[in-house]
PDB file of C-alpha atoms in Angstrom:
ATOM      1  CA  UNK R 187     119.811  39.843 -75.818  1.00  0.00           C
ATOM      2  CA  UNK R 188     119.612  40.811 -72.533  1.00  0.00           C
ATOM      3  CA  UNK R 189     116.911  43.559 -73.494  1.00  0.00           C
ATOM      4  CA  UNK R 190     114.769  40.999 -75.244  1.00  0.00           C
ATOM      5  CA  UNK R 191     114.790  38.626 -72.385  1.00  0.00           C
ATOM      6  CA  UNK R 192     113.438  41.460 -70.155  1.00  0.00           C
ATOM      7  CA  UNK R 193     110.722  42.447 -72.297  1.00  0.00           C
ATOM      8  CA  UNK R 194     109.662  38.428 -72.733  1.00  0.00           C
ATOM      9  CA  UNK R 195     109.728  38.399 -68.243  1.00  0.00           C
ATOM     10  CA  UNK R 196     107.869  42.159 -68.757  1.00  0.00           C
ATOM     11  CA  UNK R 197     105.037  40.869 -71.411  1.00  0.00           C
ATOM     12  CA  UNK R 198     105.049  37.637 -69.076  1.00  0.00           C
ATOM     13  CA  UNK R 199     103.610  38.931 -66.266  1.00  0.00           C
ATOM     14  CA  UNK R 200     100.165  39.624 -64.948  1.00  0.00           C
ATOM     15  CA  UNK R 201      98.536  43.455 -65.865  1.00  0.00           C
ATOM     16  CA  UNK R 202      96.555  45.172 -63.498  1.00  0.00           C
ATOM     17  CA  UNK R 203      93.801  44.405 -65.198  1.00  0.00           C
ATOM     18  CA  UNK R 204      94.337  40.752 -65.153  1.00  0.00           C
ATOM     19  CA  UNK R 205      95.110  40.720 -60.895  1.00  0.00           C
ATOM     20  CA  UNK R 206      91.813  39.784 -58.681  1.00  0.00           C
ATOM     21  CA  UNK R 207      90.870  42.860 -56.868  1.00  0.00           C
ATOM     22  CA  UNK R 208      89.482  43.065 -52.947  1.00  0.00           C
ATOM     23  CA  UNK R 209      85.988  43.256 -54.032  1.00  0.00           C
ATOM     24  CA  UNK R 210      86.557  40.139 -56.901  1.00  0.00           C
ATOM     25  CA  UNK R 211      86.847  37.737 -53.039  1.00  0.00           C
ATOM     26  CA  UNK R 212      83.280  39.169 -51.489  1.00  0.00           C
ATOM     27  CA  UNK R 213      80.304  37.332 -52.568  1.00  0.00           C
ATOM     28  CA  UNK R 214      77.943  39.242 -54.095  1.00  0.00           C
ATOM     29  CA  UNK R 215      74.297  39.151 -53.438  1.00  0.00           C
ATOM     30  CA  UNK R 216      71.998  37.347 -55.889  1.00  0.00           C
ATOM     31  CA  UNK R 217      70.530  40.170 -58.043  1.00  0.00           C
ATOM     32  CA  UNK R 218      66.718  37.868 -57.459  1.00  0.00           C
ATOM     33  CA  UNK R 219      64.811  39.145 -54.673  1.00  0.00           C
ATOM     34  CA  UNK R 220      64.412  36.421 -51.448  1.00  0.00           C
ATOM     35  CA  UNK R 221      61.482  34.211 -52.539  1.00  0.00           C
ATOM     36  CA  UNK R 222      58.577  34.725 -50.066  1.00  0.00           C
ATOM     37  CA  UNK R 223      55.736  32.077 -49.636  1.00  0.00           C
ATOM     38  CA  UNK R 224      52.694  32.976 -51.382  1.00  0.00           C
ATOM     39  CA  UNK R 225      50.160  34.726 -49.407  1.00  0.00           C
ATOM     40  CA  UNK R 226      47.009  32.381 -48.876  1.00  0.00           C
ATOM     41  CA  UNK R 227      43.102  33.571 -48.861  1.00  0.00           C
ATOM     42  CA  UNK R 228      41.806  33.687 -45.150  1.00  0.00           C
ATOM     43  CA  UNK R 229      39.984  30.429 -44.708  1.00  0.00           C
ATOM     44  CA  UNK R 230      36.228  31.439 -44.775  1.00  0.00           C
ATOM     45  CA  UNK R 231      33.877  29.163 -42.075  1.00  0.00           C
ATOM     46  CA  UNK R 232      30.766  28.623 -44.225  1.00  0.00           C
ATOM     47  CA  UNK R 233      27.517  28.557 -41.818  1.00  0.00           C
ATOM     48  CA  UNK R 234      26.250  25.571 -41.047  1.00  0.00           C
ATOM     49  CA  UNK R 235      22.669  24.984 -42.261  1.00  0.00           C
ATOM     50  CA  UNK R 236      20.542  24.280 -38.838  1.00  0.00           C
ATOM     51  CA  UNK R 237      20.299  20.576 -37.444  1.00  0.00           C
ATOM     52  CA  UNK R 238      17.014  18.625 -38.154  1.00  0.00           C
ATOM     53  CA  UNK R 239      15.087  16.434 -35.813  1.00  0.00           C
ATOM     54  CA  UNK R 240      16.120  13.106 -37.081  1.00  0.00           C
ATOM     55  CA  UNK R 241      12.555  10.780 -37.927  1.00  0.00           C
ATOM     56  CA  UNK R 242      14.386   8.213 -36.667  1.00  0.00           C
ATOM     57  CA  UNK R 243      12.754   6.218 -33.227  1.00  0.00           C
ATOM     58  CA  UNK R 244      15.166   7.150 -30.744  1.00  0.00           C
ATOM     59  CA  UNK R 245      16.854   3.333 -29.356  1.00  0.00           C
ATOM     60  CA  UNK R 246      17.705   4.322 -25.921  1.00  0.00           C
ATOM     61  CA  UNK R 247      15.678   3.587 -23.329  1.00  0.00           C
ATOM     62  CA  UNK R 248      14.118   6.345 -21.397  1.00  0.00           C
ATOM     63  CA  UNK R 249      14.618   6.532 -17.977  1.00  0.00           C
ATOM     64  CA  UNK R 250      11.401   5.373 -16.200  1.00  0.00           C
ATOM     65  CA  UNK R 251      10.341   6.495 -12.493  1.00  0.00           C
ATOM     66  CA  UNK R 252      10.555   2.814 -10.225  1.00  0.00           C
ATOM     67  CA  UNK R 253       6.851   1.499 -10.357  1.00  0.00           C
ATOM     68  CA  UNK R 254       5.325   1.519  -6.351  1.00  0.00           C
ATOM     69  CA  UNK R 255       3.802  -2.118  -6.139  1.00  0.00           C
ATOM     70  CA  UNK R 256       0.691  -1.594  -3.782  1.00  0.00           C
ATOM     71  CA  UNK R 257       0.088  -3.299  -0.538  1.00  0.00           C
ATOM     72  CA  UNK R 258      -1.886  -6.420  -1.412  1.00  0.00           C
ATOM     73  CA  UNK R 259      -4.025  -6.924   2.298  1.00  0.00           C
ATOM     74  CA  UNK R 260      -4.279 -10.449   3.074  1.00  0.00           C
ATOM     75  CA  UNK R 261      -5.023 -12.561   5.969  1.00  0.00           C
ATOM     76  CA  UNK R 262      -3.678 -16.708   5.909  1.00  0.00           C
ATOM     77  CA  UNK R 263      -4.597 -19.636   7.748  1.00  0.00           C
ATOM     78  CA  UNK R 264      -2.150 -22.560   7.061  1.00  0.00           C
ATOM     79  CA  UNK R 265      -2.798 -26.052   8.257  1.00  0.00           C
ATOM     80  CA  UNK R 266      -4.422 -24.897  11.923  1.00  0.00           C
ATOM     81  CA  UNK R 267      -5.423 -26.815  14.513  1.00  0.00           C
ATOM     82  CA  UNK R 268      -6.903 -25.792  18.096  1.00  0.00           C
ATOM     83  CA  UNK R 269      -7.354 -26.913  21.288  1.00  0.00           C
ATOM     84  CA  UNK R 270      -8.105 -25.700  24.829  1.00  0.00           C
ATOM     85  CA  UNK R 271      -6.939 -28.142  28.309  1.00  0.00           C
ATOM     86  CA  UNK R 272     -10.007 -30.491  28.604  1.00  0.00           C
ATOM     87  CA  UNK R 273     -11.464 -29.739  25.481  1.00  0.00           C
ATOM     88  CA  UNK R 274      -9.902 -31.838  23.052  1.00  0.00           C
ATOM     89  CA  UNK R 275      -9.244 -30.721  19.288  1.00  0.00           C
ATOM     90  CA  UNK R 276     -11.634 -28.054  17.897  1.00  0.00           C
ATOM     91  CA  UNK R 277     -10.596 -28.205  14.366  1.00  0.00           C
ATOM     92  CA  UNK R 278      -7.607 -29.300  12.606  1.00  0.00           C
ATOM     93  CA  UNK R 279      -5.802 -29.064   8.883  1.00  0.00           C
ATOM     94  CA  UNK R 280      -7.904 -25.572   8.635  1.00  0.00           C
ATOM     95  CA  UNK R 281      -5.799 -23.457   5.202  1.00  0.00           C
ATOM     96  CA  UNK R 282      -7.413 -20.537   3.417  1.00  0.00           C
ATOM     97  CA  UNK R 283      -6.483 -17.016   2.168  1.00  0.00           C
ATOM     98  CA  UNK R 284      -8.487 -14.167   2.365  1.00  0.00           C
ATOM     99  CA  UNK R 285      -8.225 -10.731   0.370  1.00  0.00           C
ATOM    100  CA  UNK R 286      -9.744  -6.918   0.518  1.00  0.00           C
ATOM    101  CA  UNK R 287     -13.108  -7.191   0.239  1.00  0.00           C
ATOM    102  CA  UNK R 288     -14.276 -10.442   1.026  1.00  0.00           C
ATOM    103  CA  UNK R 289     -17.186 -11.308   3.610  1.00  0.00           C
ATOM    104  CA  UNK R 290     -16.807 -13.982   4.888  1.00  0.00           C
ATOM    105  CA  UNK R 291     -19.003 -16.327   7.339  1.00  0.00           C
ATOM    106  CA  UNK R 292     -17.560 -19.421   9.712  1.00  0.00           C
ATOM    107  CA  UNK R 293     -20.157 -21.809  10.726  1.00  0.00           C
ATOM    108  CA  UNK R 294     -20.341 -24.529  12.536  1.00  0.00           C
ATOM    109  CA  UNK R 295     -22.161 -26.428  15.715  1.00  0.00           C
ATOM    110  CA  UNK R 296     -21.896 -24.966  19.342  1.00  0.00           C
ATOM    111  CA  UNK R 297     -18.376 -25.452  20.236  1.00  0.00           C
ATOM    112  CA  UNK R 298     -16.814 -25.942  17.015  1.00  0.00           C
ATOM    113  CA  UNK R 299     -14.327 -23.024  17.634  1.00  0.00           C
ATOM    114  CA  UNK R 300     -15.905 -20.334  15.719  1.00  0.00           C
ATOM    115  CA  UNK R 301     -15.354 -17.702  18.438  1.00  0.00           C
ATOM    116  CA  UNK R 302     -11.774 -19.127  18.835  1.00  0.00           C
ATOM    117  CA  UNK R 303     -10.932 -18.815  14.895  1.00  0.00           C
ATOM    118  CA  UNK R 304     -11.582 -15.238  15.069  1.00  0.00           C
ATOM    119  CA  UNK R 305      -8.915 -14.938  18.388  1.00  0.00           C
ATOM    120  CA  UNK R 306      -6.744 -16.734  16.189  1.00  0.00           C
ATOM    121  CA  UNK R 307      -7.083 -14.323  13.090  1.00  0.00           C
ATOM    122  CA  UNK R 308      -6.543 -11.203  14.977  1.00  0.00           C
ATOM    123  CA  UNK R 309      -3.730 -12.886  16.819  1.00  0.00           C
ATOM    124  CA  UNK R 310      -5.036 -12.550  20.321  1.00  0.00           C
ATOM    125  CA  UNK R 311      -4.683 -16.335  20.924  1.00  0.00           C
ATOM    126  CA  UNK R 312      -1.736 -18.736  19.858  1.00  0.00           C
ATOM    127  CA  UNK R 313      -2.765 -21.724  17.604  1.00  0.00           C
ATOM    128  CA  UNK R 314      -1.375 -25.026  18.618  1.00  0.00           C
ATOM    129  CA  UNK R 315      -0.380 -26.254  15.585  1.00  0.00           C
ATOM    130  CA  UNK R 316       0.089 -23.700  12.209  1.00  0.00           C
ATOM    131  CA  UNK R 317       0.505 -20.504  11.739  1.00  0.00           C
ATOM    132  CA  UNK R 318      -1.602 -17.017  10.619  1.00  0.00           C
ATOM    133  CA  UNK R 319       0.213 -14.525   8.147  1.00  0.00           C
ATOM    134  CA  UNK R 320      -0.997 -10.849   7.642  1.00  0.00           C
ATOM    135  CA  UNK R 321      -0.249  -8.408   4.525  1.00  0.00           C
ATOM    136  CA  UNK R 322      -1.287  -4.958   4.769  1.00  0.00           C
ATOM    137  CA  UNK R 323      -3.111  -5.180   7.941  1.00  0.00           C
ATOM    138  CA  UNK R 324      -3.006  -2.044  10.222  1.00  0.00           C
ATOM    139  CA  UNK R 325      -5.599  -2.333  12.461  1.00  0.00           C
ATOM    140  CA  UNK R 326      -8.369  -5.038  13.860  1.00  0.00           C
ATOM    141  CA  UNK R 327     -12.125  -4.467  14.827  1.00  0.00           C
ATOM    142  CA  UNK R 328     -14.120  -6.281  16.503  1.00  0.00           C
ATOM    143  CA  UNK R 329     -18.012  -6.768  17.155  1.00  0.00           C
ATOM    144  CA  UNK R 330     -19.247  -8.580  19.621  1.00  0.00           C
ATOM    145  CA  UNK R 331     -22.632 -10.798  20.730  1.00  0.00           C
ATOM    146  CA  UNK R 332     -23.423  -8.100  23.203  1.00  0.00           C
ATOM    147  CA  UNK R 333     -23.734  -4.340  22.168  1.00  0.00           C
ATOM    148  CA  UNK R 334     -21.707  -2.266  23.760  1.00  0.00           C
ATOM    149  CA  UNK R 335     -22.682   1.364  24.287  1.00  0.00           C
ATOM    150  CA  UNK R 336     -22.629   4.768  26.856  1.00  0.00           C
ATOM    151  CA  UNK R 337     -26.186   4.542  27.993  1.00  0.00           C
ATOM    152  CA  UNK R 338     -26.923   8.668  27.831  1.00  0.00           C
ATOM    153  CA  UNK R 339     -25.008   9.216  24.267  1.00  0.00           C
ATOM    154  CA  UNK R 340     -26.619   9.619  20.933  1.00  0.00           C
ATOM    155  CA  UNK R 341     -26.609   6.987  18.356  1.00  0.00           C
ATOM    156  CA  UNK R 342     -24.818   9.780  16.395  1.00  0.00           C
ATOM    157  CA  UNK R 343     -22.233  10.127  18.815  1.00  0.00           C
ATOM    158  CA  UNK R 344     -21.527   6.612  19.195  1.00  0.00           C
ATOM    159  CA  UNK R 345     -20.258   6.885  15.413  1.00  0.00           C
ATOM    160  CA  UNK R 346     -19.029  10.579  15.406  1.00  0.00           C
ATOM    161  CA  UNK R 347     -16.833   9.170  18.089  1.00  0.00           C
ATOM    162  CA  UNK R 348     -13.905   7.436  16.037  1.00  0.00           C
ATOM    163  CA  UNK R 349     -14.246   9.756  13.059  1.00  0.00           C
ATOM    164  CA  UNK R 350     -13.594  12.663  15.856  1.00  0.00           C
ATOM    165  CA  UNK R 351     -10.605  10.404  16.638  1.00  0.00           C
ATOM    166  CA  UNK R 352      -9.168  10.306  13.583  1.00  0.00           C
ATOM    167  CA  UNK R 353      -8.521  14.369  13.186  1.00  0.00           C
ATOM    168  CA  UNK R 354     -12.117  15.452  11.451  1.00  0.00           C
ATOM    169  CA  UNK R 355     -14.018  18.412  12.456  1.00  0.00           C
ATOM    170  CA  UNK R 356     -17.169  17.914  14.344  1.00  0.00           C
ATOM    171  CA  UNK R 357     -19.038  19.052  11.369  1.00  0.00           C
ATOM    172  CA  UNK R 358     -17.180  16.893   8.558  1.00  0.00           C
ATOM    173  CA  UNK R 359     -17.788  13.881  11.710  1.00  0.00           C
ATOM    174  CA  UNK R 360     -21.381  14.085  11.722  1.00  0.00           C
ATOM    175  CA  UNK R 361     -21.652  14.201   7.735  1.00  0.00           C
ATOM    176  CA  UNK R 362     -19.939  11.351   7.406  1.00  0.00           C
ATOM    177  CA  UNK R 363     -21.613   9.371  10.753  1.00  0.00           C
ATOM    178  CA  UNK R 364     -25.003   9.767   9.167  1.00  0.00           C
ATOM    179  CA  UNK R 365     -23.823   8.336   6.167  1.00  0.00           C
ATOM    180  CA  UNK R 366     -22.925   5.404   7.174  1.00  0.00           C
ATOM    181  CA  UNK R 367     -25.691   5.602   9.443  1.00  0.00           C
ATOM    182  CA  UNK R 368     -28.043   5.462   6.410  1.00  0.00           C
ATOM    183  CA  UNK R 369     -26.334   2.695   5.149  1.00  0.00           C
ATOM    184  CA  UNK R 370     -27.304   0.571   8.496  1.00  0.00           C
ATOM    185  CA  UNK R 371     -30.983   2.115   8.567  1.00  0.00           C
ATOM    186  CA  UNK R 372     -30.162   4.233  11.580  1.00  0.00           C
ATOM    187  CA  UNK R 373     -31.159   7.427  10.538  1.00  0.00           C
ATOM    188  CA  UNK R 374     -34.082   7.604  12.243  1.00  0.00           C
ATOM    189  CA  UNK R 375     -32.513   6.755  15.476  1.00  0.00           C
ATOM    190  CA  UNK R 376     -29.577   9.108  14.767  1.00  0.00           C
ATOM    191  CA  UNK R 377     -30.623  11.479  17.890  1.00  0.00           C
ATOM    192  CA  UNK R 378     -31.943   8.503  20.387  1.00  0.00           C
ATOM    193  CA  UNK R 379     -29.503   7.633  23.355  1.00  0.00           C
ATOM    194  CA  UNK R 380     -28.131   4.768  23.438  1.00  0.00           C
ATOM    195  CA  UNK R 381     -30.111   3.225  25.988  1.00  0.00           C
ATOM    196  CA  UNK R 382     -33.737   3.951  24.234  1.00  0.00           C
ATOM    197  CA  UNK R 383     -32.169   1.651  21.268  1.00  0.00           C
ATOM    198  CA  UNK R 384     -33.948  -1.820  20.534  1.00  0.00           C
ATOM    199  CA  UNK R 385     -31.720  -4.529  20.067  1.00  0.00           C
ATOM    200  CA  UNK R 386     -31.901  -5.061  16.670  1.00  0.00           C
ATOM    201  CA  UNK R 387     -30.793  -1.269  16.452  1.00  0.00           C
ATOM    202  CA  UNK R 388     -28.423  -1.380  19.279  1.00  0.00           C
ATOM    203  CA  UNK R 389     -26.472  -4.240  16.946  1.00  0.00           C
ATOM    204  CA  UNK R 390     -26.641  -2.709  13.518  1.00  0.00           C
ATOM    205  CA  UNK R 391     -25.182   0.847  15.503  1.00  0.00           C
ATOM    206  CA  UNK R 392     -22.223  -1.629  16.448  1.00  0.00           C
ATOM    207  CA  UNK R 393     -21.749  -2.528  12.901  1.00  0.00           C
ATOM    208  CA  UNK R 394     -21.986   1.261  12.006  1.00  0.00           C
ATOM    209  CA  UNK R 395     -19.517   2.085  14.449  1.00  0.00           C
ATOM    210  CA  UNK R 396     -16.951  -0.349  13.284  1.00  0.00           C
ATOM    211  CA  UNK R 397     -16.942   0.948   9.748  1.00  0.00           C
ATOM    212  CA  UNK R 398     -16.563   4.226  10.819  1.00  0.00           C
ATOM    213  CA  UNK R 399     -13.194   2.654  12.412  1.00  0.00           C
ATOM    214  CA  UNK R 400     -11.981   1.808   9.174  1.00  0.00           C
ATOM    215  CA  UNK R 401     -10.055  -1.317  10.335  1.00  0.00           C
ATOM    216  CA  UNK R 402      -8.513  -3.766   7.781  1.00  0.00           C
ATOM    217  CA  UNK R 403      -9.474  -6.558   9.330  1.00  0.00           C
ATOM    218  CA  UNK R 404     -13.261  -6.781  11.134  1.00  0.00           C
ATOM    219  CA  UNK R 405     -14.316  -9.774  12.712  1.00  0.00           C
ATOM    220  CA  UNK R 406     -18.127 -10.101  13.716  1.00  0.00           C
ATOM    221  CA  UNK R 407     -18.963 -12.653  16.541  1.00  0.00           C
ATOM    222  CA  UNK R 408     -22.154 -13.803  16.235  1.00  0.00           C
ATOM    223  CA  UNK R 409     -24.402 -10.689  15.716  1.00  0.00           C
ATOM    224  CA  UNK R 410     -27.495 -12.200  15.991  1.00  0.00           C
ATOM    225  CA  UNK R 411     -26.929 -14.646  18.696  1.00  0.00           C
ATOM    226  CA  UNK R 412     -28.829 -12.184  21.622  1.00  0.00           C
ATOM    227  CA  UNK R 413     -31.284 -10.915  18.880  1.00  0.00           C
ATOM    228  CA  UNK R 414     -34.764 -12.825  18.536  1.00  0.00           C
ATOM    229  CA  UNK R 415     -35.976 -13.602  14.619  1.00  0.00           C
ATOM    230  CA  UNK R 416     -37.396 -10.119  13.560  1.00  0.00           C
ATOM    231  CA  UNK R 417     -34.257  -8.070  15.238  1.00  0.00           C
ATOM    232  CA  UNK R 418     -31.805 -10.417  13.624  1.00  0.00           C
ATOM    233  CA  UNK R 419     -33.156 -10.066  10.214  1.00  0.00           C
ATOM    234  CA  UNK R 420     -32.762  -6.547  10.376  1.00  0.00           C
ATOM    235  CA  UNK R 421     -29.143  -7.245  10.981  1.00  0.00           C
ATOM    236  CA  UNK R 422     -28.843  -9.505   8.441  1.00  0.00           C
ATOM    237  CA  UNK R 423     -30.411  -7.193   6.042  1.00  0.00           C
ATOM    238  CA  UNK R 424     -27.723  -5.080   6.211  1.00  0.00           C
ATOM    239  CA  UNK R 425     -24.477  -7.277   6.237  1.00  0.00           C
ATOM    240  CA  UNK R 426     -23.691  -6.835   2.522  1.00  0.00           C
ATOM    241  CA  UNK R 427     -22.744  -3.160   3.361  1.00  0.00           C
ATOM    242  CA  UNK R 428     -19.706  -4.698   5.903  1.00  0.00           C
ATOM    243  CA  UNK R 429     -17.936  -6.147   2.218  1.00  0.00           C
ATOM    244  CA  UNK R 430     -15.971  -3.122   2.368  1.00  0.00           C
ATOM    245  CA  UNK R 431     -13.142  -2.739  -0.604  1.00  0.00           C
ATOM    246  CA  UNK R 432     -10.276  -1.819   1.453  1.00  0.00           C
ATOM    247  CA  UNK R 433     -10.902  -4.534   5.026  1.00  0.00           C
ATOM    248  CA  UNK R 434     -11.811  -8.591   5.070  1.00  0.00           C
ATOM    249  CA  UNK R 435     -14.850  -8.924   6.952  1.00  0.00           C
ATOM    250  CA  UNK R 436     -15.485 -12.044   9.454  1.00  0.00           C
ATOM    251  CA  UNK R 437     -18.235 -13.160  10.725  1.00  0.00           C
ATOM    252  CA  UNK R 438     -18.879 -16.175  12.832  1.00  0.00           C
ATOM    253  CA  UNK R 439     -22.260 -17.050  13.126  1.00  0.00           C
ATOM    254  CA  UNK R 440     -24.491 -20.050  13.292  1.00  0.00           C
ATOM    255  CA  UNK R 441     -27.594 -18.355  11.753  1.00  0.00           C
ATOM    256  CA  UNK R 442     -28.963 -19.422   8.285  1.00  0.00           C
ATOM    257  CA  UNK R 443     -30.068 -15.795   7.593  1.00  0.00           C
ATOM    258  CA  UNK R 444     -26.376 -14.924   7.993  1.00  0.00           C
ATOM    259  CA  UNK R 445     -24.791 -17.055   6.691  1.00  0.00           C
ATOM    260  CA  UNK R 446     -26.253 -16.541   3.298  1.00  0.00           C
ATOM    261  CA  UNK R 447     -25.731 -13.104   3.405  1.00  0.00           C
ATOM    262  CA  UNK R 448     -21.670 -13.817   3.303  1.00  0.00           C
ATOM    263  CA  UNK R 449     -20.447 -15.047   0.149  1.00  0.00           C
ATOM    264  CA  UNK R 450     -17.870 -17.270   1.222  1.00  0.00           C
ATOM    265  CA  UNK R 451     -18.092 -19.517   4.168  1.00  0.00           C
ATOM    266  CA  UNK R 452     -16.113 -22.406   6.351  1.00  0.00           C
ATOM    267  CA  UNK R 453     -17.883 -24.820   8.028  1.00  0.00           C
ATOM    268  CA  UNK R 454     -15.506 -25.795  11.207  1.00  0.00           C
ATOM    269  CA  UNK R 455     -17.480 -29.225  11.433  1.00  0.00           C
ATOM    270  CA  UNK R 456     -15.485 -30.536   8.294  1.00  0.00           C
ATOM    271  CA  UNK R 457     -12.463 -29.536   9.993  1.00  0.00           C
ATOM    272  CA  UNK R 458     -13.407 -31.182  12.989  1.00  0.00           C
ATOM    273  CA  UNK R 459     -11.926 -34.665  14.141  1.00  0.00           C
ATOM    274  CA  UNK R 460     -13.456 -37.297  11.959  1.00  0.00           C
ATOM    275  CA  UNK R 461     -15.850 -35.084  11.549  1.00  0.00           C
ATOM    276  CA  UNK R 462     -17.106 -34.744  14.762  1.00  0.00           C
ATOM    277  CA  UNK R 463     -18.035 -31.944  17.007  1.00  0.00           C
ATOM    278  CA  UNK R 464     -19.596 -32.556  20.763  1.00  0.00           C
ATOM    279  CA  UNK R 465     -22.218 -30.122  20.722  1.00  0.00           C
ATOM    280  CA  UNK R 466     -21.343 -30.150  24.708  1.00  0.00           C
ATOM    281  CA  UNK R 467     -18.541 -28.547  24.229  1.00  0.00           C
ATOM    282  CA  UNK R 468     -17.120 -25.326  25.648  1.00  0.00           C
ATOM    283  CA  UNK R 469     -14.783 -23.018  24.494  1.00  0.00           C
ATOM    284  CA  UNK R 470     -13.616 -19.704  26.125  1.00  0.00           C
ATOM    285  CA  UNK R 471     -15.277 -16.884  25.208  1.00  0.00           C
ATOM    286  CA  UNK R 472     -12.773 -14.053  24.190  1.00  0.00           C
ATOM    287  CA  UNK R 473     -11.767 -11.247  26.391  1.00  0.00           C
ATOM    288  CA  UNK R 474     -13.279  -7.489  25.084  1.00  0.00           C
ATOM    289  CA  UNK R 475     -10.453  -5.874  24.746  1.00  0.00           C
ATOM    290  CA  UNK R 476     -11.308  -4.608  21.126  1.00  0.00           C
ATOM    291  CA  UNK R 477     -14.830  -2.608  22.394  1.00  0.00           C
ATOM    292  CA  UNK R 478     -14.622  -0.155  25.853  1.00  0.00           C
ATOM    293  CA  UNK R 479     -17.615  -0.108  27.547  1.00  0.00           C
ATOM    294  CA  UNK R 480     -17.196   2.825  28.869  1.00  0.00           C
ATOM    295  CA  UNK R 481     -15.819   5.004  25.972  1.00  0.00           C
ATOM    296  CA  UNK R 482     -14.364   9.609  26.788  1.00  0.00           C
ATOM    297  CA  UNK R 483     -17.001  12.269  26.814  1.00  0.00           C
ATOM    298  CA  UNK R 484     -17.255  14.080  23.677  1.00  0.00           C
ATOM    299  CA  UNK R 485     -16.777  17.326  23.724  1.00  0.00           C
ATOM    300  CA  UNK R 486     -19.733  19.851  25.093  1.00  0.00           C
ATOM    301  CA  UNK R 487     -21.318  16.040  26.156  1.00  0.00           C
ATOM    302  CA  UNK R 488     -22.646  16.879  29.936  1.00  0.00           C
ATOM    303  CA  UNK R 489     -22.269  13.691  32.556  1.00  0.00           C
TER     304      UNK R 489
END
């Protein structure tokens, strides 16, 4: 009994075979290989095909240089009214505007003021009432009743003078002083002094001399007043060539002649107190600061 019971215990128990071994407690490694991510294609850049000019209208706004607005020139009487102690009122309520290129002629009886306007317009005198407005004026010429010249020099000179001034060569000068010397029928007298001039020519070389100045604003006072009837007209004849495009041209005058050579005109008598004007009356004469009468030697000119 005994022997049985050890055989049962013997068959009971575990065989070699049966018992986990070392290696039976050791993971072992999956017999798959690792999965890997699958290789990608290199990404290829295709070429663009080249950009065309879109047909479109562009909608932006090109940039634009700033536009220069050019000096308008101007001269402006507004609401003027003149008088000198003892005199009374010249004129009064006088308004106009004048522009590049206009000639224009103020007329009147003796002692109207006509002299005076032209003080007034250059601004040598003060009015007593209103006001005068420049735009675009640089400079002021003036012409008086008496011409003014250097007895011994050349008409030529007399307008080679300011162009001399202004930088030119004596040999551009003296082109461009008989041009406008042919304009004011001075050619002929081009080489005559001064003092061999007839009065008529002596005047129209005073006109000729004040282009050649090239002032905005020219005022004339009476040209013909010293001149008799055949000397004046040759002035006159040539007063259309003072409506210069870049200066306002002046001119007081009481001739008829003259007067209808100006396109525009102002007659002071309607501007006068109820329309009155003492023919009596005086009025200063203005000072000539705007001519020399004795003017520098030219170059090469003897004494």
């Amino acid at each position: 009994m005994q022997v049985t019971a050890a055989k049962r215990a013997e068959s009971d128990s575990p065989t070699p075979a049966d018992s986990p071994t070392p290696a039976d407690n050791i993971p072992q490694p999956s017999a798959q290989a690792p999965t890997q991510p699958p290789a990608q294609a290199p990404t290829q850049t295709l070429a663009q095909p080249p950009t065309q000019p879109s047909t479109q209208p562009s909608t932006q706004t090109p940039t634009q240089a700033p536009t220069q607005t050019p000096t308008t020139m101007s001269v402006s009487a507004h609401e003027l009214s003149h008088s000198f102690p003892g005199t009374g009122v010249l004129f009064t309520g006088l308004s106009f505007e004048l522009h590049a290129g206009d000639l224009v002629a103020v007329t009147g009886p003796s002692g109207s003021g006509k002299s005076t306007l032209l003080s007034l317009l250059a601004k040598w005198e003060k009015p007593v009432a209103g006001s005068v407005e420049w735009s675009g004026i640089e400079s002021v010429g003036w012409v008086f009743q008496n011409p003014h010249g250097t007895p011994g020099r050349s008409a030529l000179d007399h307008v080679v003078l300011p162009l001399l001034a202004k930088g030119k060569t004596r040999t551009a000068a003296e082109v461009e002083a008989r041009a406008i010397m042919a304009r004011f029928a001075l050619l002929s007298v081009a080489d005559r002094p001064f003092s061999a001039l007839s009065g008529g020519e002596a005047q129209r070389l005073m006109l000729a001399r004040a282009v050649a100045k090239t002032p905005s604003l020219l005022l004339v006072d009476e040209p013909t007043a010293q001149l008799d009837r055949s000397a004046a007209h040759t002035v006159n004849s040539v007063l259309g060539e003072l409506a210069l495009a870049d200066a306002i041209v002046v001119v007081a005058t009481h001739d008829a002649d003259t007067r209808a050579a100006c396109p525009i005109e102002y007659d002071l008598a309607a501007y006068a107190p109820e329309g009155l004007v003492e023919e009596s009356t005086s009025e200063p004469a203005p000072e000539s600061t705007g001519e020399s009468l004795a003017e520098p030697e030219l170059p090469g000119e003897s004494a």
